[in-house]
Amino acid sequence: MRRTATIKDVARRAAVSPATVSLVLNEVAQSRISPATAGRVRAAAAELGYAPNSLARGLRRRRTDVIALISDTITTTPFAVHMIEAVEQVARRNGLLLVLANTGGDPAVEQSAVAALGRQQVDGLLYACMYHQVVDLPPGLGRHVVMLNARTRRGGVPAVVPDDRGGARAAVSELLARGHRRIGFVNDVRAPVAAGLRLAGYRDALKDHGVRFDRRLVLDAEPTLEGGAAAAVRLSERTGLTGLFCFNDRMAVGAYRGLRQRGLAVPRDVSVVGFDDQEFVAAYAEPPLTTVALPHYAMGEWAALALVDRINGDVGRSEAHLMPCELVTRASVGPPPVPPTGG
């Protein structure tokens, strides 16, 4: 059985003292050691397969090189998995281990997870939510905290959230640019934070194009296929809309069904735009759905980089950062139908 190399073995191979090996490999006081000597030590360590004791190094630096992401349901939901992928990649590039803690939205489980992570003395923590939320942070999170897809009521903690208002503005502007003026909006009846912001973006776009806001064109519904279908039927019956913006992609795909029930085709009779760019939904709808993409990867990357900066002493900004939401154009938007001419 091959013996594990020690620091003394590396010192002998590089013809230096064990103290010099420790200084080089633990990146301490490098200015005292010549580049040639440091290179010789690293080469000897590589040849012998030696690595410094990371636990001891962490104790000296008062670091564990571990960060944590605590979330409600993100880790068990494919919809937002790109946030975790981005955090993992940033952690890996910075030599950090990422620990995931899923609470299922249970406050008791959350507090237990926070306490456990505190005992492990993680270097920093990402507090993440499945949906854009305004929350009060639980106590005991430590000094280095960044919020992901969430923000606090009072501010003071770095956070990144999607620009729901700007995304909705872009969605409705796409319909207006194609000539639509009777544009409905099916919003989420549960009234999450994003619902108010997307309604504001809808109104912003109408104002930009000089179109009067008509409250009859806005309808709240359950954010489901069935909710979208029923809402589309009601709006098309009572308003004569030619364009429809939906709170999410599921509602938009449901709206397709409701419109078909009334003999209306997308986009021939009614153009439809969604929000989320949900994987295996928007691109696979018939016709493929024009929608607004939630910037999950970009938000995860921003939050992880902000956390690394704080761990390294760069406090930076403490207000919420709005991450732009890109419009993804597909085949569900066309010009409004031409009214029939009288005979």
Short mmCIF file of C-alpha atoms in Angstrom, two decimals:
data_model
loop_
_atom_site.label_atom_id
_atom_site.label_comp_id
_atom_site.label_asym_id
_atom_site.label_seq_id
_atom_site.Cartn_x
_atom_site.Cartn_y
_atom_site.Cartn_z
CA MET A 1 0.00 0.00 0.00
CA ARG A 2 1.46 3.35 -1.04
CA ARG A 3 2.32 5.71 1.82
CA THR A 4 0.63 9.12 1.79
CA ALA A 5 3.12 11.90 1.12
CA THR A 6 3.86 14.32 3.96
CA ILE A 7 5.02 17.90 4.08
CA LYS A 8 8.50 16.64 4.96
CA ASP A 9 8.56 14.53 1.78
CA VAL A 10 7.75 17.61 -0.30
CA ALA A 11 10.40 19.62 1.53
CA ARG A 12 13.05 17.00 0.79
CA ARG A 13 12.03 16.76 -2.88
CA ALA A 14 12.12 20.57 -3.31
CA ALA A 15 15.24 21.02 -1.14
CA VAL A 16 13.54 23.51 1.19
CA SER A 17 12.30 23.52 4.76
CA PRO A 18 8.84 22.21 5.75
CA ALA A 19 7.99 25.76 6.84
CA THR A 20 8.63 27.01 3.29
CA VAL A 21 6.38 24.28 1.87
CA SER A 22 3.62 25.33 4.25
CA LEU A 23 3.95 29.00 3.32
CA VAL A 24 3.81 28.27 -0.40
CA LEU A 25 0.98 25.74 -0.46
CA ASN A 26 -1.16 27.64 2.03
CA GLU A 27 -0.55 30.89 0.14
CA VAL A 28 0.80 32.70 3.16
CA ALA A 29 3.36 35.52 2.97
CA GLN A 30 4.31 34.68 -0.60
CA SER A 31 6.34 37.86 -0.98
CA ARG A 32 9.04 36.29 1.23
CA ILE A 33 9.61 33.42 -1.17
CA SER A 34 11.06 33.69 -4.67
CA PRO A 35 8.91 32.61 -7.61
CA ALA A 36 11.48 29.97 -8.53
CA THR A 37 11.37 28.40 -5.07
CA ALA A 38 7.56 28.53 -4.97
CA GLY A 39 7.42 26.84 -8.37
CA ARG A 40 9.78 24.11 -7.21
CA VAL A 41 7.63 23.45 -4.14
CA ARG A 42 4.42 23.22 -6.17
CA ALA A 43 6.05 20.88 -8.67
CA ALA A 44 7.29 18.61 -5.88
CA ALA A 45 3.85 18.56 -4.26
CA ALA A 46 2.23 17.66 -7.57
CA GLU A 47 4.72 14.87 -8.23
CA LEU A 48 4.11 13.36 -4.79
CA GLY A 49 0.34 13.92 -4.83
CA TYR A 50 0.50 16.04 -1.68
CA ALA A 51 -2.24 18.50 -0.68
CA PRO A 52 -2.20 20.77 2.39
CA ASN A 53 -4.57 20.11 5.26
CA SER A 54 -7.61 22.15 4.24
CA LEU A 55 -9.14 22.00 7.72
CA ALA A 56 -6.05 23.45 9.36
CA ARG A 57 -5.76 26.06 6.64
CA GLY A 58 -9.38 27.02 7.14
CA LEU A 59 -8.87 27.45 10.88
CA ARG A 60 -5.95 29.79 10.28
CA ARG A 61 -7.95 31.83 7.79
CA ARG A 62 -11.14 31.61 9.87
CA ARG A 63 -12.80 30.16 6.79
CA THR A 64 -14.45 26.84 6.02
CA ASP A 65 -14.70 27.35 2.22
CA VAL A 66 -18.33 26.22 2.45
CA ILE A 67 -21.37 28.25 1.45
CA ALA A 68 -25.02 27.25 1.77
CA LEU A 69 -28.21 27.84 -0.17
CA ILE A 70 -31.35 27.64 1.90
CA SER A 71 -34.62 27.68 -0.02
CA ASP A 72 -38.30 26.85 0.13
CA THR A 73 -38.81 24.48 -2.84
CA ILE A 74 -36.17 25.39 -5.44
CA THR A 75 -34.04 22.32 -4.87
CA THR A 76 -36.97 20.00 -5.61
CA THR A 77 -38.43 21.94 -8.56
CA PRO A 78 -37.00 21.58 -12.10
CA PHE A 79 -38.49 24.99 -13.02
CA ALA A 80 -35.80 26.98 -11.20
CA VAL A 81 -32.91 24.52 -11.20
CA HIS A 82 -30.81 26.89 -13.33
CA MET A 83 -30.41 29.15 -10.29
CA ILE A 84 -28.68 26.32 -8.44
CA GLU A 85 -26.56 25.44 -11.48
CA ALA A 86 -25.26 29.01 -11.62
CA VAL A 87 -24.49 29.09 -7.89
CA GLU A 88 -22.65 25.76 -8.13
CA GLN A 89 -20.49 26.98 -10.99
CA VAL A 90 -19.51 30.20 -9.18
CA ALA A 91 -18.75 28.22 -6.02
CA ARG A 92 -16.58 25.76 -7.93
CA ARG A 93 -14.62 28.54 -9.65
CA ASN A 94 -13.89 30.06 -6.25
CA GLY A 95 -12.92 26.82 -4.53
CA LEU A 96 -16.07 26.67 -2.42
CA LEU A 97 -18.31 23.77 -1.51
CA LEU A 98 -22.05 24.40 -1.85
CA VAL A 99 -24.49 22.88 0.66
CA LEU A 100 -28.22 22.84 -0.15
CA ALA A 101 -30.98 23.02 2.44
CA ASN A 102 -34.60 22.67 1.31
CA THR A 103 -37.25 23.70 3.84
CA GLY A 104 -40.46 23.11 1.87
CA GLY A 105 -41.59 26.51 3.09
CA ASP A 106 -41.95 25.26 6.69
CA PRO A 107 -40.73 27.93 9.18
CA ALA A 108 -39.77 25.31 11.78
CA VAL A 109 -37.69 23.36 9.26
CA GLU A 110 -36.14 26.61 8.08
CA GLN A 111 -35.08 27.63 11.59
CA SER A 112 -33.64 24.17 12.21
CA ALA A 113 -31.65 24.39 8.97
CA VAL A 114 -30.36 27.87 9.86
CA ALA A 115 -29.20 26.62 13.26
CA ALA A 116 -27.46 23.59 11.73
CA LEU A 117 -25.66 25.71 9.15
CA GLY A 118 -24.59 28.10 11.90
CA ARG A 119 -23.03 25.23 13.84
CA GLN A 120 -21.11 24.25 10.71
CA GLN A 121 -19.79 27.82 10.49
CA VAL A 122 -20.42 28.20 6.77
CA ASP A 123 -18.69 31.22 5.24
CA GLY A 124 -21.87 32.66 3.75
CA LEU A 125 -25.47 31.92 2.94
CA LEU A 126 -27.85 32.44 0.03
CA TYR A 127 -31.48 32.79 1.04
CA ALA A 128 -33.53 31.81 -2.01
CA CYS A 129 -37.23 31.65 -2.89
CA MET A 130 -39.01 29.81 -5.67
CA TYR A 131 -41.01 32.91 -6.59
CA HIS A 132 -40.23 36.62 -6.29
CA GLN A 133 -41.11 37.39 -2.67
CA VAL A 134 -40.73 40.13 -0.09
CA VAL A 135 -39.88 38.42 3.20
CA ASP A 136 -38.48 38.90 6.68
CA LEU A 137 -35.23 37.00 7.06
CA PRO A 138 -35.07 34.47 9.90
CA PRO A 139 -32.62 35.23 12.72
CA GLY A 140 -29.23 33.60 12.93
CA LEU A 141 -28.19 33.75 9.27
CA GLY A 142 -24.81 35.34 10.03
CA ARG A 143 -22.99 38.31 8.55
CA HIS A 144 -22.61 37.20 4.95
CA VAL A 145 -26.08 36.83 3.44
CA VAL A 146 -27.41 37.47 -0.08
CA MET A 147 -31.04 37.01 -1.13
CA LEU A 148 -31.95 35.23 -4.36
CA ASN A 149 -35.34 35.78 -6.01
CA ALA A 150 -36.40 37.55 -2.81
CA ARG A 151 -35.88 40.83 -0.99
CA THR A 152 -36.56 42.27 2.44
CA ARG A 153 -39.18 44.87 3.30
CA ARG A 154 -36.62 47.28 4.74
CA GLY A 155 -33.69 46.59 2.43
CA GLY A 156 -30.15 46.57 3.74
CA VAL A 157 -29.39 43.06 2.46
CA PRO A 158 -28.02 42.47 -1.06
CA ALA A 159 -30.69 40.84 -3.19
CA VAL A 160 -31.47 40.01 -6.79
CA VAL A 161 -34.99 39.71 -8.21
CA PRO A 162 -36.42 39.57 -11.74
CA ASP A 163 -37.57 42.82 -13.32
CA ASP A 164 -41.18 41.65 -13.54
CA ARG A 165 -42.44 45.12 -14.41
CA GLY A 166 -39.94 45.59 -17.23
CA GLY A 167 -40.63 42.09 -18.56
CA ALA A 168 -44.38 42.71 -18.68
CA ARG A 169 -43.79 46.02 -20.38
CA ALA A 170 -41.76 44.27 -23.08
CA ALA A 171 -44.42 41.58 -23.53
CA VAL A 172 -47.28 44.03 -24.04
CA SER A 173 -45.10 46.32 -26.16
CA GLU A 174 -44.58 43.39 -28.55
CA LEU A 175 -48.34 43.14 -29.04
CA LEU A 176 -48.71 46.90 -29.42
CA ALA A 177 -45.87 47.05 -31.95
CA ARG A 178 -47.73 44.49 -34.10
CA GLY A 179 -50.79 46.76 -34.17
CA HIS A 180 -52.93 45.40 -31.32
CA ARG A 181 -54.92 47.88 -29.25
CA ARG A 182 -57.49 45.64 -27.50
CA ILE A 183 -55.09 43.69 -25.29
CA GLY A 184 -56.31 41.64 -22.35
CA PHE A 185 -54.30 40.67 -19.29
CA VAL A 186 -54.98 37.51 -17.29
CA ASN A 187 -53.34 38.03 -13.89
CA ASP A 188 -52.75 35.73 -10.90
CA VAL A 189 -55.71 35.85 -8.51
CA ARG A 190 -53.42 34.94 -5.58
CA ALA A 191 -51.80 38.38 -5.94
CA PRO A 192 -48.13 37.51 -5.43
CA VAL A 193 -45.54 40.31 -5.64
CA ALA A 194 -45.07 39.65 -9.35
CA ALA A 195 -48.78 40.14 -10.08
CA GLY A 196 -48.75 43.79 -9.06
CA LEU A 197 -45.49 44.44 -10.90
CA ARG A 198 -46.68 42.79 -14.12
CA LEU A 199 -49.93 44.74 -14.01
CA ALA A 200 -47.87 47.93 -13.66
CA GLY A 201 -45.74 46.88 -16.66
CA TYR A 202 -48.91 46.19 -18.69
CA ARG A 203 -50.13 49.70 -17.92
CA ASP A 204 -46.69 51.18 -18.67
CA ALA A 205 -46.72 49.70 -22.17
CA LEU A 206 -50.23 50.98 -22.89
CA LYS A 207 -49.22 54.46 -21.77
CA ASP A 208 -46.07 54.33 -23.91
CA HIS A 209 -48.25 53.78 -26.98
CA GLY A 210 -51.02 56.19 -26.06
CA VAL A 211 -53.59 53.46 -25.41
CA ARG A 212 -56.12 54.07 -22.64
CA PHE A 213 -56.18 51.52 -19.82
CA ASP A 214 -59.49 49.64 -19.75
CA ARG A 215 -60.12 47.75 -16.50
CA ARG A 216 -62.55 45.44 -18.28
CA LEU A 217 -59.63 43.91 -20.17
CA VAL A 218 -57.95 42.71 -16.95
CA LEU A 219 -59.15 39.51 -15.31
CA ASP A 220 -57.75 37.62 -12.31
CA ALA A 221 -57.69 33.83 -12.46
CA GLU A 222 -56.00 30.79 -10.98
CA PRO A 223 -52.47 30.48 -12.48
CA THR A 224 -53.26 27.14 -14.13
CA LEU A 225 -54.19 25.74 -17.54
CA GLU A 226 -57.83 25.69 -16.52
CA GLY A 227 -57.68 29.21 -15.14
CA GLY A 228 -56.16 30.54 -18.34
CA ALA A 229 -58.72 28.76 -20.50
CA ALA A 230 -61.72 30.09 -18.57
CA ALA A 231 -60.31 33.62 -18.45
CA ALA A 232 -59.61 33.66 -22.19
CA VAL A 233 -63.19 32.62 -22.92
CA ARG A 234 -64.63 35.33 -20.70
CA LEU A 235 -62.39 38.09 -22.03
CA SER A 236 -62.90 37.18 -25.67
CA GLU A 237 -66.68 37.05 -25.21
CA ARG A 238 -67.07 40.39 -23.50
CA THR A 239 -64.25 42.56 -24.86
CA GLY A 240 -63.46 41.55 -28.43
CA LEU A 241 -59.74 41.48 -27.67
CA THR A 242 -57.14 40.76 -30.35
CA GLY A 243 -54.16 40.32 -28.04
CA LEU A 244 -53.74 38.59 -24.69
CA PHE A 245 -50.94 38.77 -22.11
CA CYS A 246 -50.93 36.07 -19.44
CA PHE A 247 -49.27 36.04 -16.01
CA ASN A 248 -47.47 32.79 -16.78
CA ASP A 249 -46.97 30.26 -19.58
CA ARG A 250 -49.40 27.70 -18.18
CA MET A 251 -52.21 30.26 -18.27
CA ALA A 252 -51.19 31.21 -21.80
CA VAL A 253 -51.29 27.62 -23.03
CA GLY A 254 -54.63 27.22 -21.28
CA ALA A 255 -55.81 30.34 -23.09
CA TYR A 256 -55.07 28.58 -26.40
CA ARG A 257 -57.60 25.93 -25.42
CA GLY A 258 -60.23 28.42 -24.33
CA LEU A 259 -59.88 30.42 -27.53
CA ARG A 260 -60.17 27.26 -29.64
CA GLN A 261 -63.42 26.45 -27.84
CA ARG A 262 -64.78 29.69 -29.24
CA GLY A 263 -63.52 28.94 -32.75
CA LEU A 264 -60.61 31.39 -32.47
CA ALA A 265 -57.09 30.55 -33.61
CA VAL A 266 -53.72 31.75 -32.29
CA PRO A 267 -52.35 34.01 -33.70
CA ARG A 268 -54.81 34.43 -36.58
CA ASP A 269 -57.59 35.81 -34.38
CA VAL A 270 -55.91 36.46 -31.04
CA SER A 271 -52.18 36.83 -30.35
CA VAL A 272 -50.95 35.48 -27.01
CA VAL A 273 -47.86 36.23 -24.89
CA GLY A 274 -46.86 34.44 -21.69
CA PHE A 275 -44.29 34.90 -18.94
CA ASP A 276 -41.63 32.51 -17.53
CA ASP A 277 -40.38 30.71 -20.69
CA GLN A 278 -41.04 27.53 -18.76
CA GLU A 279 -39.04 24.57 -20.03
CA PHE A 280 -41.04 21.98 -21.99
CA VAL A 281 -44.06 24.31 -22.02
CA ALA A 282 -43.50 27.52 -23.99
CA ALA A 283 -41.38 26.17 -26.83
CA TYR A 284 -43.57 23.05 -27.22
CA ALA A 285 -46.93 24.81 -27.30
CA GLU A 286 -48.80 24.81 -30.62
CA PRO A 287 -48.01 27.36 -31.91
CA PRO A 288 -44.77 27.95 -29.93
CA LEU A 289 -45.40 30.65 -27.36
CA THR A 290 -43.87 34.11 -27.37
CA THR A 291 -43.00 34.76 -23.74
CA VAL A 292 -40.73 36.54 -21.28
CA ALA A 293 -37.87 34.49 -19.82
CA LEU A 294 -37.25 34.57 -16.10
CA PRO A 295 -33.48 35.07 -15.69
CA HIS A 296 -32.90 32.19 -13.28
CA TYR A 297 -29.29 31.50 -14.27
CA ALA A 298 -28.30 35.18 -14.31
CA MET A 299 -29.89 35.74 -10.89
CA GLY A 300 -28.12 32.73 -9.40
CA GLU A 301 -24.78 33.87 -10.80
CA TRP A 302 -25.25 37.45 -9.55
CA ALA A 303 -26.19 36.28 -6.05
CA ALA A 304 -23.30 33.84 -5.79
CA LEU A 305 -20.76 36.44 -6.97
CA ALA A 306 -22.18 38.99 -4.54
CA LEU A 307 -21.81 36.47 -1.71
CA VAL A 308 -18.20 35.70 -2.67
CA ASP A 309 -17.46 39.43 -2.65
CA ARG A 310 -18.93 39.85 0.82
CA ILE A 311 -16.98 36.89 2.16
CA ASN A 312 -13.81 38.49 0.76
CA GLY A 313 -14.59 41.81 2.44
CA ASP A 314 -16.16 43.73 -0.43
CA VAL A 315 -19.55 44.72 0.99
CA GLY A 316 -20.82 46.43 -2.19
CA ARG A 317 -24.44 47.45 -2.61
CA SER A 318 -27.20 46.50 -0.22
CA GLU A 319 -30.27 47.28 -2.30
CA ALA A 320 -32.18 44.89 -4.55
CA HIS A 321 -30.81 44.40 -8.05
CA LEU A 322 -33.38 44.07 -10.84
CA MET A 323 -32.32 41.42 -13.35
CA PRO A 324 -33.68 42.11 -16.86
CA CYS A 325 -36.22 39.65 -18.27
CA GLU A 326 -35.71 38.93 -21.98
CA LEU A 327 -38.57 38.68 -24.45
CA VAL A 328 -38.43 35.40 -26.40
CA THR A 329 -40.31 35.75 -29.68
CA ARG A 330 -41.92 32.69 -31.25
CA ALA A 331 -45.03 32.11 -33.36
CA SER A 332 -47.95 33.10 -31.12
CA VAL A 333 -47.98 36.78 -32.06
CA GLY A 334 -49.14 38.23 -35.35
CA PRO A 335 -51.03 41.30 -36.57
CA PRO A 336 -54.61 41.81 -35.44
CA PRO A 337 -57.27 40.35 -37.74
CA VAL A 338 -58.63 42.64 -40.42
CA PRO A 339 -62.29 43.50 -39.67
CA PRO A 340 -64.68 42.22 -42.33
CA THR A 341 -65.89 44.89 -44.74
CA GLY A 342 -69.59 45.49 -45.25
CA GLY A 343 -71.19 44.24 -48.46
#
